Structure formats: C-alpha cells, structure tokens
mmCIF file of C-alpha atoms in Angstrom:
data_model
loop_
_atom_site.group_PDB
_atom_site.id
_atom_site.type_symbol
_atom_site.label_atom_id
_atom_site.label_comp_id
_atom_site.label_asym_id
_atom_site.label_seq_id
_atom_site.Cartn_x
_atom_site.Cartn_y
_atom_site.Cartn_z
ATOM 1 C CA MET A 1 0.000 0.000 0.000
ATOM 2 C CA LYS A 2 1.297 3.438 -0.942
ATOM 3 C CA ILE A 3 0.784 6.563 1.167
ATOM 4 C CA GLY A 4 1.032 10.206 0.142
ATOM 5 C CA ILE A 5 0.268 13.485 1.894
ATOM 6 C CA GLU A 6 -0.868 16.609 0.064
ATOM 7 C CA HIS A 7 -0.722 19.879 2.003
ATOM 8 C CA GLN A 8 -3.441 22.363 1.064
ATOM 9 C CA ALA A 9 -4.213 25.804 2.507
ATOM 10 C CA ASN A 10 -5.311 26.582 6.080
ATOM 11 C CA GLY A 11 -3.591 23.557 7.584
ATOM 12 C CA ILE A 12 -5.722 21.054 5.674
ATOM 13 C CA ASP A 13 -3.887 17.873 4.666
ATOM 14 C CA LEU A 14 -5.029 15.092 2.364
ATOM 15 C CA ILE A 15 -3.842 11.613 3.329
ATOM 16 C CA LYS A 16 -3.878 9.424 0.211
ATOM 17 C CA ILE A 17 -3.694 5.636 0.374
ATOM 18 C CA HIS A 18 -3.416 3.476 -2.761
ATOM 19 C CA HIS A 19 -3.655 -0.281 -3.216
ATOM 20 C CA LYS A 20 -3.813 -1.751 -6.746
ATOM 21 C CA THR A 21 -6.933 -0.260 -8.390
ATOM 22 C CA MET A 22 -8.318 0.982 -5.072
ATOM 23 C CA SER A 23 -7.635 4.232 -3.256
ATOM 24 C CA ILE A 24 -8.987 6.165 -0.321
ATOM 25 C CA VAL A 25 -8.363 9.744 0.799
ATOM 26 C CA PHE A 26 -8.829 11.184 4.290
ATOM 27 C CA THR A 27 -8.297 14.691 5.643
ATOM 28 C CA ASN A 28 -7.480 16.072 9.075
ATOM 29 C CA TYR A 29 -10.211 18.701 8.665
ATOM 30 C CA GLY A 30 -13.105 17.100 10.505
ATOM 31 C CA ALA A 31 -11.388 13.681 10.489
ATOM 32 C CA ARG A 32 -13.256 12.928 7.305
ATOM 33 C CA ILE A 33 -13.233 10.729 4.233
ATOM 34 C CA VAL A 34 -12.766 12.650 0.983
ATOM 35 C CA SER A 35 -12.709 9.965 -1.698
ATOM 36 C CA TRP A 36 -12.955 6.182 -2.013
ATOM 37 C CA LYS A 37 -12.289 4.751 -5.457
ATOM 38 C CA ILE A 38 -13.054 1.140 -6.289
ATOM 39 C CA ASP A 39 -11.658 0.231 -9.711
ATOM 40 C CA TYR A 40 -11.357 3.998 -10.251
ATOM 41 C CA ASN A 41 -15.049 4.615 -9.477
ATOM 42 C CA ASN A 42 -15.435 7.088 -6.601
ATOM 43 C CA ILE A 43 -18.226 5.871 -4.300
ATOM 44 C CA VAL A 44 -18.076 8.828 -1.855
ATOM 45 C CA LEU A 45 -19.266 12.397 -2.460
ATOM 46 C CA GLY A 46 -16.595 15.014 -1.835
ATOM 47 C CA ASN A 47 -13.951 17.272 -3.350
ATOM 48 C CA GLU A 48 -10.312 16.232 -3.418
ATOM 49 C CA VAL A 49 -8.991 18.998 -5.678
ATOM 50 C CA GLU A 50 -10.212 21.984 -3.642
ATOM 51 C CA ALA A 51 -10.680 20.410 -0.214
ATOM 52 C CA ASP A 52 -9.359 23.500 1.572
ATOM 53 C CA GLU A 53 -12.131 25.634 0.039
ATOM 54 C CA PHE A 54 -14.898 23.068 -0.332
ATOM 55 C CA TYR A 55 -15.235 21.566 3.143
ATOM 56 C CA PRO A 56 -15.185 24.693 5.355
ATOM 57 C CA ASN A 57 -17.834 26.326 3.152
ATOM 58 C CA HIS A 58 -20.459 23.608 2.664
ATOM 59 C CA PRO A 59 -23.238 22.756 5.116
ATOM 60 C CA TYR A 60 -23.701 19.061 4.374
ATOM 61 C CA TYR A 61 -20.969 17.501 6.563
ATOM 62 C CA PHE A 62 -19.476 15.599 3.610
ATOM 63 C CA GLY A 63 -17.556 12.615 5.003
ATOM 64 C CA ALA A 64 -17.020 14.256 8.393
ATOM 65 C CA THR A 65 -16.739 12.868 11.879
ATOM 66 C CA ILE A 66 -19.749 14.223 13.789
ATOM 67 C CA GLY A 67 -19.786 14.996 17.524
ATOM 68 C CA ARG A 68 -20.136 15.487 20.323
ATOM 69 C CA TYR A 69 -23.695 14.678 19.411
ATOM 70 C CA ALA A 70 -24.898 13.323 16.062
ATOM 71 C CA GLY A 71 -28.424 14.315 15.125
ATOM 72 C CA ARG A 72 -30.781 16.710 16.868
ATOM 73 C CA ILE A 73 -31.339 17.577 20.508
ATOM 74 C CA ASP A 74 -34.770 19.111 21.047
ATOM 75 C CA LYS A 75 -34.405 22.881 21.528
ATOM 76 C CA GLY A 76 -30.721 22.326 22.339
ATOM 77 C CA THR A 77 -31.482 21.652 25.974
ATOM 78 C CA PHE A 78 -31.212 18.558 28.149
ATOM 79 C CA THR A 79 -31.094 17.540 31.797
ATOM 80 C CA LEU A 80 -28.319 15.346 33.157
ATOM 81 C CA ASN A 81 -27.843 14.532 36.849
ATOM 82 C CA HIS A 82 -30.657 16.984 37.722
ATOM 83 C CA GLN A 83 -28.824 19.848 36.000
ATOM 84 C CA THR A 84 -30.144 21.477 32.835
ATOM 85 C CA TYR A 85 -27.789 22.447 30.016
ATOM 86 C CA GLN A 86 -28.366 24.720 27.024
ATOM 87 C CA VAL A 87 -26.190 24.115 23.971
ATOM 88 C CA GLU A 88 -26.098 25.816 20.595
ATOM 89 C CA THR A 89 -29.283 25.749 18.502
ATOM 90 C CA ASN A 90 -27.969 25.686 14.949
ATOM 91 C CA ALA A 91 -30.855 23.949 13.122
ATOM 92 C CA GLU A 92 -34.308 25.537 13.233
ATOM 93 C CA GLY A 93 -34.196 25.998 16.994
ATOM 94 C CA HIS A 94 -32.568 22.646 17.742
ATOM 95 C CA HIS A 95 -29.014 21.451 18.268
ATOM 96 C CA LEU A 96 -27.584 19.513 15.307
ATOM 97 C CA HIS A 97 -24.385 17.495 14.820
ATOM 98 C CA GLY A 98 -22.306 19.111 17.558
ATOM 99 C CA GLY A 99 -22.913 22.697 16.448
ATOM 100 C CA SER A 100 -20.401 25.147 15.006
ATOM 101 C CA LYS A 101 -17.687 24.018 17.443
ATOM 102 C CA GLY A 102 -18.258 20.336 16.749
ATOM 103 C CA LEU A 103 -15.799 17.734 15.514
ATOM 104 C CA SER A 104 -16.709 18.290 11.858
ATOM 105 C CA SER A 105 -15.086 21.746 11.782
ATOM 106 C CA ARG A 106 -11.883 20.960 13.693
ATOM 107 C CA LEU A 107 -8.347 20.454 12.474
ATOM 108 C CA PHE A 108 -7.284 17.201 14.107
ATOM 109 C CA ASP A 109 -3.756 16.210 14.973
ATOM 110 C CA TYR A 110 -2.923 12.951 13.242
ATOM 111 C CA SER A 111 -0.363 10.200 12.823
ATOM 112 C CA ILE A 112 -0.047 7.470 10.185
ATOM 113 C CA HIS A 113 0.874 3.857 10.907
ATOM 114 C CA GLN A 114 1.554 1.490 8.005
ATOM 115 C CA HIS A 115 1.420 -2.289 8.395
ATOM 116 C CA GLU A 116 1.670 -5.180 5.962
ATOM 117 C CA HIS A 117 -2.054 -5.426 5.246
ATOM 118 C CA ASP A 118 -3.472 -2.083 6.355
ATOM 119 C CA VAL A 119 -2.845 1.581 7.092
ATOM 120 C CA LYS A 120 -4.109 3.313 10.230
ATOM 121 C CA VAL A 121 -4.625 7.060 10.535
ATOM 122 C CA ILE A 122 -5.104 8.191 14.136
ATOM 123 C CA PHE A 123 -6.852 11.553 14.588
ATOM 124 C CA THR A 124 -6.904 13.263 17.991
ATOM 125 C CA THR A 125 -8.454 16.396 19.468
ATOM 126 C CA GLN A 126 -9.889 17.780 22.693
ATOM 127 C CA VAL A 127 -13.258 19.510 23.025
ATOM 128 C CA LEU A 128 -13.580 21.878 25.974
ATOM 129 C CA SER A 129 -16.838 22.504 27.786
ATOM 130 C CA SER A 130 -16.188 26.230 27.412
ATOM 131 C CA GLU A 131 -16.272 25.792 23.618
ATOM 132 C CA ASP A 132 -19.529 23.899 23.078
ATOM 133 C CA ASP A 133 -21.369 24.205 26.443
ATOM 134 C CA PHE A 134 -21.695 20.447 26.946
ATOM 135 C CA PRO A 135 -20.525 19.335 30.391
ATOM 136 C CA GLY A 136 -16.976 18.045 30.662
ATOM 137 C CA ASN A 137 -13.802 18.393 28.655
ATOM 138 C CA ILE A 138 -13.538 15.399 26.364
ATOM 139 C CA ASP A 139 -10.508 13.813 24.704
ATOM 140 C CA VAL A 140 -11.396 12.218 21.377
ATOM 141 C CA ARG A 141 -9.426 9.767 19.257
ATOM 142 C CA ILE A 142 -10.697 8.570 15.885
ATOM 143 C CA VAL A 143 -8.863 5.701 14.187
ATOM 144 C CA PHE A 144 -9.406 5.121 10.461
ATOM 145 C CA THR A 145 -8.087 1.796 9.153
ATOM 146 C CA TYR A 146 -8.007 0.882 5.458
ATOM 147 C CA ASP A 147 -7.006 -2.656 4.583
ATOM 148 C CA VAL A 148 -6.244 -4.793 1.532
ATOM 149 C CA ASN A 149 -9.764 -6.283 1.670
ATOM 150 C CA ASN A 150 -11.295 -2.906 0.750
ATOM 151 C CA THR A 151 -12.575 -2.323 4.260
ATOM 152 C CA TRP A 152 -12.650 1.084 5.930
ATOM 153 C CA THR A 153 -13.006 0.758 9.690
ATOM 154 C CA ILE A 154 -13.709 3.603 12.111
ATOM 155 C CA GLU A 155 -12.954 3.257 15.822
ATOM 156 C CA TYR A 156 -14.080 5.947 18.239
ATOM 157 C CA TYR A 157 -12.370 6.469 21.601
ATOM 158 C CA ALA A 158 -13.297 9.165 24.130
ATOM 159 C CA ASN A 159 -12.920 10.101 27.783
ATOM 160 C CA SER A 160 -14.672 12.952 29.585
ATOM 161 C CA THR A 161 -13.843 14.792 32.807
ATOM 162 C CA GLU A 162 -17.558 14.960 33.699
ATOM 163 C CA ASP A 163 -20.736 13.072 32.895
ATOM 164 C CA THR A 164 -21.722 14.236 29.417
ATOM 165 C CA LEU A 165 -23.382 13.233 26.150
ATOM 166 C CA PHE A 166 -21.312 11.603 23.421
ATOM 167 C CA ASN A 167 -22.896 10.272 20.252
ATOM 168 C CA PRO A 168 -20.381 10.262 17.386
ATOM 169 C CA THR A 169 -20.865 9.156 13.785
ATOM 170 C CA ASN A 170 -19.445 9.617 10.313
ATOM 171 C CA HIS A 171 -21.395 11.516 7.661
ATOM 172 C CA ALA A 172 -20.040 9.992 4.443
ATOM 173 C CA TYR A 173 -22.412 10.083 1.481
ATOM 174 C CA PHE A 174 -22.183 6.962 -0.674
ATOM 175 C CA ASN A 175 -23.178 6.466 -4.294
ATOM 176 C CA LEU A 176 -22.171 3.141 -5.819
ATOM 177 C CA ASN A 177 -23.081 4.141 -9.382
ATOM 178 C CA PRO A 178 -20.228 4.810 -11.851
ATOM 179 C CA ASP A 179 -22.013 7.827 -13.334
ATOM 180 C CA ASN A 180 -24.104 10.725 -12.077
ATOM 181 C CA ARG A 181 -27.248 8.695 -11.445
ATOM 182 C CA THR A 182 -29.001 9.120 -8.108
ATOM 183 C CA ILE A 183 -29.078 6.411 -5.452
ATOM 184 C CA ASP A 184 -32.732 5.601 -6.197
ATOM 185 C CA ASN A 185 -31.580 2.336 -7.871
ATOM 186 C CA HIS A 186 -29.765 1.178 -4.712
ATOM 187 C CA VAL A 187 -31.099 -1.593 -2.474
ATOM 188 C CA LEU A 188 -31.065 -1.912 1.336
ATOM 189 C CA ILE A 189 -30.570 -5.431 2.726
ATOM 190 C CA SER A 190 -30.808 -6.622 6.334
ATOM 191 C CA ASP A 191 -32.596 -9.220 8.454
ATOM 192 C CA LYS A 192 -34.317 -6.405 10.344
ATOM 193 C CA MET A 193 -35.190 -2.872 9.270
ATOM 194 C CA HIS A 194 -37.230 -0.901 11.795
ATOM 195 C CA LEU A 195 -37.582 2.719 10.678
ATOM 196 C CA PHE A 196 -38.464 5.382 13.250
ATOM 197 C CA PRO A 197 -40.827 8.120 11.980
ATOM 198 C CA LEU A 198 -40.028 11.787 12.568
ATOM 199 C CA ASN A 199 -42.291 14.551 13.796
ATOM 200 C CA ASP A 200 -42.434 17.945 12.083
ATOM 201 C CA ALA A 201 -39.339 19.056 14.035
ATOM 202 C CA ARG A 202 -37.414 16.081 12.551
ATOM 203 C CA LEU A 203 -37.227 14.399 15.941
ATOM 204 C CA PRO A 204 -37.706 10.598 16.051
ATOM 205 C CA GLN A 205 -40.787 8.972 17.526
ATOM 206 C CA ASN A 206 -40.518 5.656 19.359
ATOM 207 C CA LYS A 207 -43.096 3.825 17.205
ATOM 208 C CA PRO A 208 -41.063 2.165 14.447
ATOM 209 C CA ILE A 209 -42.286 0.980 11.052
ATOM 210 C CA ASP A 210 -41.236 -2.600 10.245
ATOM 211 C CA LEU A 211 -40.049 -2.174 6.648
ATOM 212 C CA ILE A 212 -39.609 -5.900 6.036
ATOM 213 C CA LYS A 213 -43.177 -6.603 7.172
ATOM 214 C CA THR A 214 -44.452 -3.623 5.175
ATOM 215 C CA MET A 215 -42.610 -4.575 1.966
ATOM 216 C CA GLY A 216 -42.671 -8.349 2.386
ATOM 217 C CA VAL A 217 -38.945 -8.754 1.608
ATOM 218 C CA ASN A 218 -35.589 -8.030 3.261
ATOM 219 C CA ARG A 219 -34.043 -6.670 0.043
ATOM 220 C CA ILE A 220 -35.787 -3.346 -0.367
ATOM 221 C CA PRO A 221 -35.084 -1.017 -3.311
ATOM 222 C CA ILE A 222 -34.871 2.581 -2.151
ATOM 223 C CA GLN A 223 -37.163 3.535 -5.022
ATOM 224 C CA THR A 224 -39.792 1.176 -3.577
ATOM 225 C CA ILE A 225 -39.584 2.995 -0.244
ATOM 226 C CA PHE A 226 -39.934 6.342 -2.016
ATOM 227 C CA GLN A 227 -43.010 5.131 -3.928
ATOM 228 C CA SER A 228 -44.703 3.327 -1.036
ATOM 229 C CA GLN A 229 -48.339 4.139 -0.349
ATOM 230 C CA ASP A 230 -48.219 2.635 3.142
ATOM 231 C CA PRO A 231 -50.298 4.930 5.400
ATOM 232 C CA ARG A 232 -47.440 5.410 7.880
ATOM 233 C CA LEU A 233 -44.470 5.444 5.507
ATOM 234 C CA HIS A 234 -45.840 7.520 2.617
ATOM 235 C CA PRO A 235 -46.419 10.729 4.663
ATOM 236 C CA GLN A 236 -42.851 10.498 5.966
ATOM 237 C CA ILE A 237 -41.367 10.306 2.471
ATOM 238 C CA GLU A 238 -43.595 13.121 1.240
ATOM 239 C CA ARG A 239 -42.804 15.351 4.216
ATOM 240 C CA PHE A 240 -39.011 14.930 4.132
ATOM 241 C CA LYS A 241 -38.546 14.277 0.373
ATOM 242 C CA GLY A 242 -36.807 10.999 1.104
ATOM 243 C CA LEU A 243 -35.228 9.237 4.058
ATOM 244 C CA ASP A 244 -33.704 11.034 7.036
ATOM 245 C CA HIS A 245 -34.640 8.414 9.587
ATOM 246 C CA PRO A 246 -33.085 6.302 12.332
ATOM 247 C CA MET A 247 -33.223 2.598 11.629
ATOM 248 C CA GLU A 248 -32.549 -0.500 13.701
ATOM 249 C CA VAL A 249 -31.051 -3.330 11.645
ATOM 250 C CA GLY A 250 -30.409 -7.012 12.233
ATOM 251 C CA ASN A 251 -27.296 -7.746 14.298
ATOM 252 C CA GLY A 252 -25.844 -4.330 13.439
ATOM 253 C CA LYS A 253 -25.498 -5.301 9.758
ATOM 254 C CA LEU A 254 -26.858 -3.415 6.758
ATOM 255 C CA THR A 255 -25.896 -3.836 3.102
ATOM 256 C CA LEU A 256 -26.266 -1.192 0.399
ATOM 257 C CA SER A 257 -26.035 -2.423 -3.186
ATOM 258 C CA ASN A 258 -26.627 -1.614 -6.801
ATOM 259 C CA ASP A 259 -26.203 -4.087 -9.672
ATOM 260 C CA LYS A 260 -22.383 -4.102 -9.474
ATOM 261 C CA VAL A 261 -21.188 -3.420 -5.924
ATOM 262 C CA MET A 262 -22.231 -4.200 -2.356
ATOM 263 C CA LEU A 263 -21.285 -2.026 0.625
ATOM 264 C CA HIS A 264 -21.537 -3.936 3.902
ATOM 265 C CA VAL A 265 -21.972 -1.852 7.064
ATOM 266 C CA ILE A 266 -21.198 -3.570 10.374
ATOM 267 C CA THR A 267 -21.561 -1.617 13.608
ATOM 268 C CA ASP A 268 -21.913 -1.961 17.363
ATOM 269 C CA ARG A 269 -24.077 1.178 17.517
ATOM 270 C CA PRO A 270 -27.799 0.695 18.246
ATOM 271 C CA GLN A 271 -29.137 2.660 15.252
ATOM 272 C CA ILE A 272 -28.192 3.803 11.756
ATOM 273 C CA VAL A 273 -29.597 7.100 10.480
ATOM 274 C CA VAL A 274 -30.302 6.663 6.765
ATOM 275 C CA TYR A 275 -30.268 10.004 4.939
ATOM 276 C CA THR A 276 -30.793 10.240 1.183
ATOM 277 C CA PHE A 277 -29.487 13.808 0.721
ATOM 278 C CA ASN A 278 -32.921 15.354 0.292
ATOM 279 C CA SER A 279 -33.515 18.736 -1.377
ATOM 280 C CA PRO A 280 -29.925 20.051 -1.251
ATOM 281 C CA GLU A 281 -30.808 22.524 -4.003
ATOM 282 C CA LYS A 282 -32.347 24.766 -1.336
ATOM 283 C CA ARG A 283 -28.896 25.453 0.126
ATOM 284 C CA ALA A 284 -26.696 25.166 -2.960
ATOM 285 C CA HIS A 285 -24.039 27.712 -3.756
ATOM 286 C CA ALA A 286 -24.372 29.727 -6.949
ATOM 287 C CA ASN A 287 -21.732 27.635 -8.749
ATOM 288 C CA GLN A 288 -22.430 24.279 -7.115
ATOM 289 C CA LEU A 289 -25.774 22.523 -7.452
ATOM 290 C CA PHE A 290 -26.351 19.230 -5.676
ATOM 291 C CA LYS A 291 -29.100 16.934 -6.871
ATOM 292 C CA SER A 292 -31.575 15.367 -4.495
ATOM 293 C CA HIS A 293 -30.672 11.747 -3.748
ATOM 294 C CA SER A 294 -27.171 12.082 -5.216
ATOM 295 C CA GLY A 295 -25.821 10.209 -2.180
ATOM 296 C CA ILE A 296 -26.906 8.236 0.864
ATOM 297 C CA ALA A 297 -25.462 8.611 4.362
ATOM 298 C CA LEU A 298 -25.455 5.593 6.683
ATOM 299 C CA GLU A 299 -24.762 7.228 10.049
ATOM 300 C CA THR A 300 -24.112 4.621 12.734
ATOM 301 C CA GLN A 301 -25.007 6.126 16.103
ATOM 302 C CA SER A 302 -27.455 6.087 18.987
ATOM 303 C CA MET A 303 -30.902 7.545 18.525
ATOM 304 C CA PRO A 304 -31.008 11.323 17.912
ATOM 305 C CA ASN A 305 -32.604 13.156 20.842
ATOM 306 C CA ASP A 306 -32.275 10.011 22.972
ATOM 307 C CA ILE A 307 -31.677 12.059 26.130
ATOM 308 C CA HIS A 308 -35.286 13.308 25.829
ATOM 309 C CA MET A 309 -36.700 9.953 24.759
ATOM 310 C CA PHE A 310 -35.040 7.735 27.361
ATOM 311 C CA GLY A 311 -33.754 10.071 30.102
ATOM 312 C CA HIS A 312 -31.105 8.526 32.354
ATOM 313 C CA LYS A 313 -31.188 5.358 30.219
ATOM 314 C CA ALA A 314 -30.094 7.222 27.059
ATOM 315 C CA HIS A 315 -27.363 5.390 25.187
ATOM 316 C CA SER A 316 -25.499 8.670 24.561
ATOM 317 C CA ILE A 317 -24.710 9.318 28.239
ATOM 318 C CA LEU A 318 -20.966 8.984 28.858
ATOM 319 C CA ARG A 319 -19.967 8.856 32.507
ATOM 320 C CA ALA A 320 -16.931 10.748 33.785
ATOM 321 C CA ASN A 321 -13.581 8.992 33.372
ATOM 322 C CA THR A 322 -15.269 6.012 31.712
ATOM 323 C CA PRO A 323 -13.606 5.125 28.396
ATOM 324 C CA PHE A 324 -15.889 5.205 25.357
ATOM 325 C CA TYR A 325 -15.287 2.813 22.472
ATOM 326 C CA SER A 326 -17.264 2.067 19.341
ATOM 327 C CA LYS A 327 -16.489 0.452 15.997
ATOM 328 C CA THR A 328 -18.049 0.617 12.535
ATOM 329 C CA SER A 329 -16.758 -0.989 9.332
ATOM 330 C CA TYR A 330 -17.669 -0.353 5.704
ATOM 331 C CA GLN A 331 -16.593 -3.139 3.328
ATOM 332 C CA VAL A 332 -16.877 -3.042 -0.451
ATOM 333 C CA GLU A 333 -17.590 -6.295 -2.283
ATOM 334 C CA PRO A 334 -17.924 -6.456 -6.096
ATOM 335 C CA MET A 335 -20.883 -8.533 -7.268
#
C-alpha cells in the first residue's frame, strides 16, 4: 500500500492511500473521508482537488466525523444529573451534529501507521466545555483503518472529565453508481429494518415501522420505499422528500447495493440514520448545485434526541472517566 500526503491551505492535509486499483483519501479537517475509489469509481461524495475551500464552506458535513452529538437535541437543551444544560441551537431551533464548534469543523492532529495489510490514521483532538457548552472536557481519538480487503473501519475512543453526552458518527455520502445517477436504484438489505418516523421538528418517535413486514422482503429497493403508499411510511417520504430516519437493523449489519457493488456496514451502535441527501438545491451555492438523492449517508449512532426519549437510560450518556469505544466498518464487495 502506498501513502502520500498533500498539504493544502489553512492547515488542511489530504492523506492518500493506494492499493492496486483501489484508493482512499482522508483529511485532518473534521477527520473525514474525501474519496474512495473502487476500480477507479469514486463511491463517496466530496472534493479532493479543492478540499481547503470546499469543506469549510459547505453545510452538508461531507464525510465528516460528527460529535459530540450526532443528530438533533430538542431545543438544544437537556437535563443530566438533575442539572439542565443549554447548547447551541444551529438547526431551526434545535441542536444539530455538535454545532459550530463540533468535531466536523476541527483540524485534528494525526499520525499514520503502516502495516503489511493495512494503514491506520489516528486523529486526535480535545473539546472543551467552554467551547460547546456540553458538560466536561472530552478527549477524542478517531482511528481510520483501510485494509487490503477494501474495508474502511472507524474506531471511536473518548474520555470525559464529567458526565456528558457523546454520540459520534461519520457523515459519508455513498453512491455506488459509476455515473451521475441518483441512489434511487440502490437496495437496502438486512434481516431487520425498523424505521423510526419523525415529527415535524425532525425528531424521532418511538413507534417504528417494520419495513420488512411492510414490503414483504428483506431486500428493499430505495425507489420502492420512495413510492410506497403505506399509510405510515408515505407521509414520511412526502414530508421529508426521502429518508432522514433512524433505523434498527439485524445484528448491526446493513448492506447497500446496486447491480455491481455491495457495501456492507457492520456496527456496534444501536441505530443507523439513513439520509438520502434530500432537497440540497435549497442550500446550494451559486456555482455548485447538488441533486436530491445524489448520495446516501449511513450514520451509525445512537438515537437522535435520545436524552429526551429515554432520560437517564439514554445510550449517549458517557460517565466521567469512563472510556468510550465504538467500531463501525464499511466493506466493499464487487458482485
């Protein structure tokens, strides 16, 4: 495996890893994935050429590590240990994806470790309570591993000085097509797919829709979901112009496929938020228009707003001086 580093402006580095006809590119800005080429077909949305200009100026979290808290927190407020906290409200009156001081907008320190069959990139940073108003200063380490089996693995490590919330994810958008087609032709495959509806504030409701029971199969074309007339599912698709929903899958495994490639997602996180990049035209720059459904994010995490849904039993609660660890892998398999 070959490794190269490209230095761009504003301290942004591109870490380029090549193996035969495969390559993957990471950056220290937001500990994110920039590109992933399988037989020269890039399956991740991003911008390698102008990364230093593209990523700081776009609102879609392309490929970024998200934290402290992935998803929304209702009105940006929560109670922990009988104390109420108010954090930034950066999305229609709610907190979203860690806010403006979140992990996605940070320059991480990093080191590269090459082995016979893989390359590890270790990203580190510290988030202070004084920066984002969450309780506790938290040390974060994100380890990206790319191996000869075309697997990208993310490991999350964290430790906080106080009880806090920590709900990290990665916001890569995938598109397995070799052209500019949308992801409507992709298929979702799992032994269990329970989709949690959203209310008008985009907050999940704890009354899931069993997609396998609704559709009658466990290989569900995304287009079939979009066109469903099911009385619970159809209003959700109409309201949000696609999927932006938490999903529980069988044994933490979900496969995304088209007619040529399968992407296997394996995670120890309790949910996966499936987001089909809906209506990006509303926020496009004058010279950059993104099509609806041009990518799909598979965000492995705990339930958005879980602190309000489950209180002291919320999965996102991280106790002081208790090490956090989580692992998610994305593996590409040609069909």
